[in-house]
CSV table of N, CA, C and O in Angstrom, one decimal:
chain,number,residue,atom,x,y,z
A,1,MET,N,16.0,-3.1,20.0
A,1,MET,CA,15.4,-4.4,19.8
A,1,MET,C,14.0,-4.1,19.2
A,1,MET,O,13.6,-5.0,18.9
A,2,ARG,N,13.9,-2.9,19.1
A,2,ARG,CA,11.9,-2.7,18.6
A,2,ARG,C,12.4,-2.6,17.2
A,2,ARG,O,12.9,-1.9,16.6
A,3,ASP,N,11.6,-3.6,16.6
A,3,ASP,CA,11.2,-3.2,15.1
A,3,ASP,C,10.0,-2.7,14.7
A,3,ASP,O,9.2,-3.0,14.8
A,4,LYS,N,10.2,-2.1,13.2
A,4,LYS,CA,8.8,-1.5,12.9
A,4,LYS,C,8.2,-2.9,11.9
A,4,LYS,O,9.2,-3.4,10.9
A,5,VAL,N,7.1,-2.8,12.0
A,5,VAL,CA,6.2,-4.1,11.3
A,5,VAL,C,5.4,-3.3,11.0
A,5,VAL,O,4.7,-2.6,11.1
A,6,VAL,N,4.6,-4.4,9.5
A,6,VAL,CA,3.6,-3.4,8.8
A,6,VAL,C,2.3,-4.4,9.1
A,6,VAL,O,2.4,-5.7,9.0
A,7,LEU,N,1.3,-3.9,9.3
A,7,LEU,CA,0.1,-4.6,9.3
A,7,LEU,C,-0.9,-4.8,8.3
A,7,LEU,O,-1.2,-3.7,7.7
A,8,GLU,N,-1.5,-5.7,7.7
A,8,GLU,CA,-2.4,-6.1,6.5
A,8,GLU,C,-3.4,-6.7,7.1
A,8,GLU,O,-3.3,-8.2,7.6
A,9,CYS,N,-4.2,-6.1,6.2
A,9,CYS,CA,-5.6,-6.6,6.5
A,9,CYS,C,-5.9,-8.3,5.8
A,9,CYS,O,-5.7,-8.4,4.9
A,10,THR,N,-6.7,-8.8,6.5
A,10,THR,CA,-6.8,-10.3,6.1
A,10,THR,C,-8.1,-10.4,5.0
A,10,THR,O,-8.1,-11.2,4.2
A,11,VAL,N,-9.0,-9.4,5.3
A,11,VAL,CA,-10.0,-9.7,4.0
A,11,VAL,C,-10.0,-9.2,2.5
A,11,VAL,O,-9.9,-9.3,1.6
A,12,CYS,N,-8.9,-7.7,2.6
A,12,CYS,CA,-9.0,-7.1,1.6
A,12,CYS,C,-7.5,-6.9,1.2
A,12,CYS,O,-7.3,-6.6,0.0
A,13,LYS,N,-6.5,-7.4,1.9
A,13,LYS,CA,-5.1,-7.2,1.9
A,13,LYS,C,-4.3,-6.4,1.7
A,13,LYS,O,-3.3,-6.0,0.5
A,14,ASN,N,-4.9,-4.9,2.2
A,14,ASN,CA,-4.6,-3.9,2.2
A,14,ASN,C,-3.2,-3.6,2.9
A,14,ASN,O,-3.6,-4.2,4.1
A,15,ARG,N,-2.2,-3.1,3.0
A,15,ARG,CA,-1.4,-2.8,4.1
A,15,ARG,C,-1.8,-1.2,4.7
A,15,ARG,O,-1.6,0.1,4.2
A,16,ASN,N,-2.3,-1.3,6.0
A,16,ASN,CA,-3.1,-0.2,6.5
A,16,ASN,C,-2.3,0.4,7.5
A,16,ASN,O,-2.0,1.6,7.6
A,17,TYR,N,-1.7,-0.2,8.1
A,17,TYR,CA,-0.8,0.2,9.5
A,17,TYR,C,0.8,-0.3,10.1
A,17,TYR,O,1.1,-1.1,9.5
A,18,ASP,N,1.3,1.0,10.3
A,18,ASP,CA,2.7,0.5,10.8
A,18,ASP,C,2.6,0.2,12.4
A,18,ASP,O,2.2,1.4,12.9
A,19,THR,N,3.2,-0.2,12.8
A,19,THR,CA,3.4,-0.5,14.9
A,19,THR,C,4.8,-1.1,14.8
A,19,THR,O,5.6,-1.1,13.8
A,20,MET,N,5.2,-0.6,16.3
A,20,MET,CA,6.6,-1.1,16.5
A,20,MET,C,6.3,-2.7,17.5
A,20,MET,O,5.2,-2.5,17.9
A,21,LYS,N,7.1,-3.6,17.6
A,21,LYS,CA,6.9,-4.9,18.1
A,21,LYS,C,8.6,-4.9,18.6
A,21,LYS,O,9.6,-5.1,17.6
A,22,ASN,N,8.6,-5.6,19.9
A,22,ASN,CA,9.7,-6.3,20.7
A,22,ASN,C,9.9,-7.7,20.0
A,22,ASN,O,9.1,-8.9,20.3
A,23,LYS,N,11.0,-7.9,19.2
A,23,LYS,CA,11.2,-8.9,18.8
A,23,LYS,C,11.5,-10.3,19.7
A,23,LYS,O,11.3,-11.2,19.3
A,24,LYS,N,12.1,-9.8,20.7
A,24,LYS,CA,13.0,-10.7,22.0
A,24,LYS,C,11.4,-11.0,23.0
A,24,LYS,O,11.9,-12.2,22.9
A,25,ASN,N,10.6,-10.3,23.2
A,25,ASN,CA,9.4,-10.5,23.9
A,25,ASN,C,8.7,-11.1,22.6
A,25,ASN,O,7.9,-12.4,23.4
A,26,THR,N,8.4,-11.0,21.7
A,26,THR,CA,7.0,-11.2,20.8
A,26,THR,C,8.1,-11.6,19.7
A,26,THR,O,8.1,-11.0,18.6
A,27,THR,N,8.1,-13.0,19.7
A,27,THR,CA,8.7,-14.0,18.6
A,27,THR,C,8.1,-14.3,17.3
A,27,THR,O,8.2,-14.5,16.2
A,28,ASN,N,6.7,-14.5,17.6
A,28,ASN,CA,5.6,-15.0,16.7
A,28,ASN,C,4.6,-13.6,16.3
A,28,ASN,O,5.2,-12.6,16.5
A,29,ARG,N,4.2,-13.6,14.9
A,29,ARG,CA,3.7,-12.7,14.7
A,29,ARG,C,2.3,-12.0,15.1
A,29,ARG,O,1.9,-12.8,16.0
A,30,ILE,N,2.2,-11.0,14.8
A,30,ILE,CA,1.3,-9.9,15.6
A,30,ILE,C,0.0,-10.4,14.9
A,30,ILE,O,0.0,-10.3,13.6
A,31,GLU,N,-1.3,-10.2,15.5
A,31,GLU,CA,-2.4,-10.4,15.3
A,31,GLU,C,-3.2,-9.5,15.7
A,31,GLU,O,-3.4,-9.7,17.3
A,32,LEU,N,-4.1,-8.3,15.6
A,32,LEU,CA,-4.9,-7.6,16.2
A,32,LEU,C,-5.8,-7.2,15.1
A,32,LEU,O,-6.2,-7.1,13.9
A,33,LYS,N,-6.8,-6.7,16.1
A,33,LYS,CA,-8.4,-6.5,15.1
A,33,LYS,C,-8.2,-4.9,15.2
A,33,LYS,O,-8.2,-4.3,16.3
A,34,LYS,N,-8.3,-4.5,14.1
A,34,LYS,CA,-8.1,-2.8,13.8
A,34,LYS,C,-8.9,-2.6,12.7
A,34,LYS,O,-9.8,-3.4,12.0
A,35,TYR,N,-9.6,-1.0,12.6
A,35,TYR,CA,-10.3,-0.9,11.3
A,35,TYR,C,-9.9,-0.6,10.5
A,35,TYR,O,-8.8,-0.2,10.4
A,36,CYS,N,-10.3,-1.0,9.3
A,36,CYS,CA,-10.0,-1.0,7.7
A,36,CYS,C,-10.9,0.1,6.9
A,36,CYS,O,-11.8,-0.4,6.8
A,37,LYS,N,-10.0,0.8,6.5
A,37,LYS,CA,-11.0,2.0,5.8
A,37,LYS,C,-11.2,1.2,4.6
A,37,LYS,O,-12.1,2.4,3.9
A,38,PHE,N,-11.1,0.6,4.0
A,38,PHE,CA,-11.3,0.1,2.8
A,38,PHE,C,-12.3,-1.2,2.8
A,38,PHE,O,-13.3,-1.1,2.0
A,39,CYS,N,-12.6,-1.9,4.2
A,39,CYS,CA,-13.3,-2.5,3.9
A,39,CYS,C,-14.4,-1.9,4.9
A,39,CYS,O,-15.8,-2.5,5.2
A,40,LYS,N,-14.3,-0.8,5.3
A,40,LYS,CA,-15.2,0.2,6.4
A,40,LYS,C,-16.0,-0.9,7.7
A,40,LYS,O,-17.0,-0.6,8.0
A,41,SER,N,-15.3,-1.7,8.2
A,41,SER,CA,-15.2,-2.3,9.3
A,41,SER,C,-14.3,-3.2,10.2
A,41,SER,O,-12.7,-2.7,9.3
A,42,HIS,N,-14.0,-3.2,11.2
A,42,HIS,CA,-12.9,-3.8,12.0
A,42,HIS,C,-12.5,-5.4,11.0
A,42,HIS,O,-13.8,-6.3,11.5
A,43,THR,N,-11.7,-5.5,11.2
A,43,THR,CA,-11.5,-6.9,10.9
A,43,THR,C,-9.8,-7.1,11.6
A,43,THR,O,-9.1,-6.5,11.9
A,44,LEU,N,-9.2,-8.4,11.2
A,44,LEU,CA,-8.5,-8.8,11.6
A,44,LEU,C,-7.1,-8.4,11.0
A,44,LEU,O,-7.0,-8.5,9.5
A,45,HIS,N,-6.0,-7.8,11.4
A,45,HIS,CA,-4.7,-7.3,10.8
A,45,HIS,C,-3.5,-8.5,10.9
A,45,HIS,O,-3.6,-8.8,12.5
A,46,LYS,N,-2.7,-8.6,10.2
A,46,LYS,CA,-1.4,-9.6,10.7
A,46,LYS,C,-0.4,-9.2,10.1
A,46,LYS,O,-0.4,-8.1,9.6
A,47,GLU,N,0.2,-9.3,10.8
A,47,GLU,CA,1.8,-8.9,10.7
A,47,GLU,C,2.7,-9.4,9.3
A,47,GLU,O,2.4,-10.4,9.1
A,48,THR,N,2.8,-8.4,8.5
A,48,THR,CA,3.8,-9.0,6.7
A,48,THR,C,5.5,-8.5,7.5
A,48,THR,O,5.5,-8.3,8.2
A,49,ARG,N,6.2,-9.3,6.4
A,49,ARG,CA,7.1,-9.5,6.6
A,49,ARG,C,7.8,-8.7,5.3
A,49,ARG,O,6.8,-8.6,4.3
């Protein structure tokens, strides 16, 4: 049930993180505040498809 998803920075559009998500419980796209090493700050990261 758990699928691998990739998180993309909303500021610089780099794909920085891989994570797992349970698609049965979480049907929407994940949005997390994570550190982006390219922007050198904490930014919003969204799930890509």
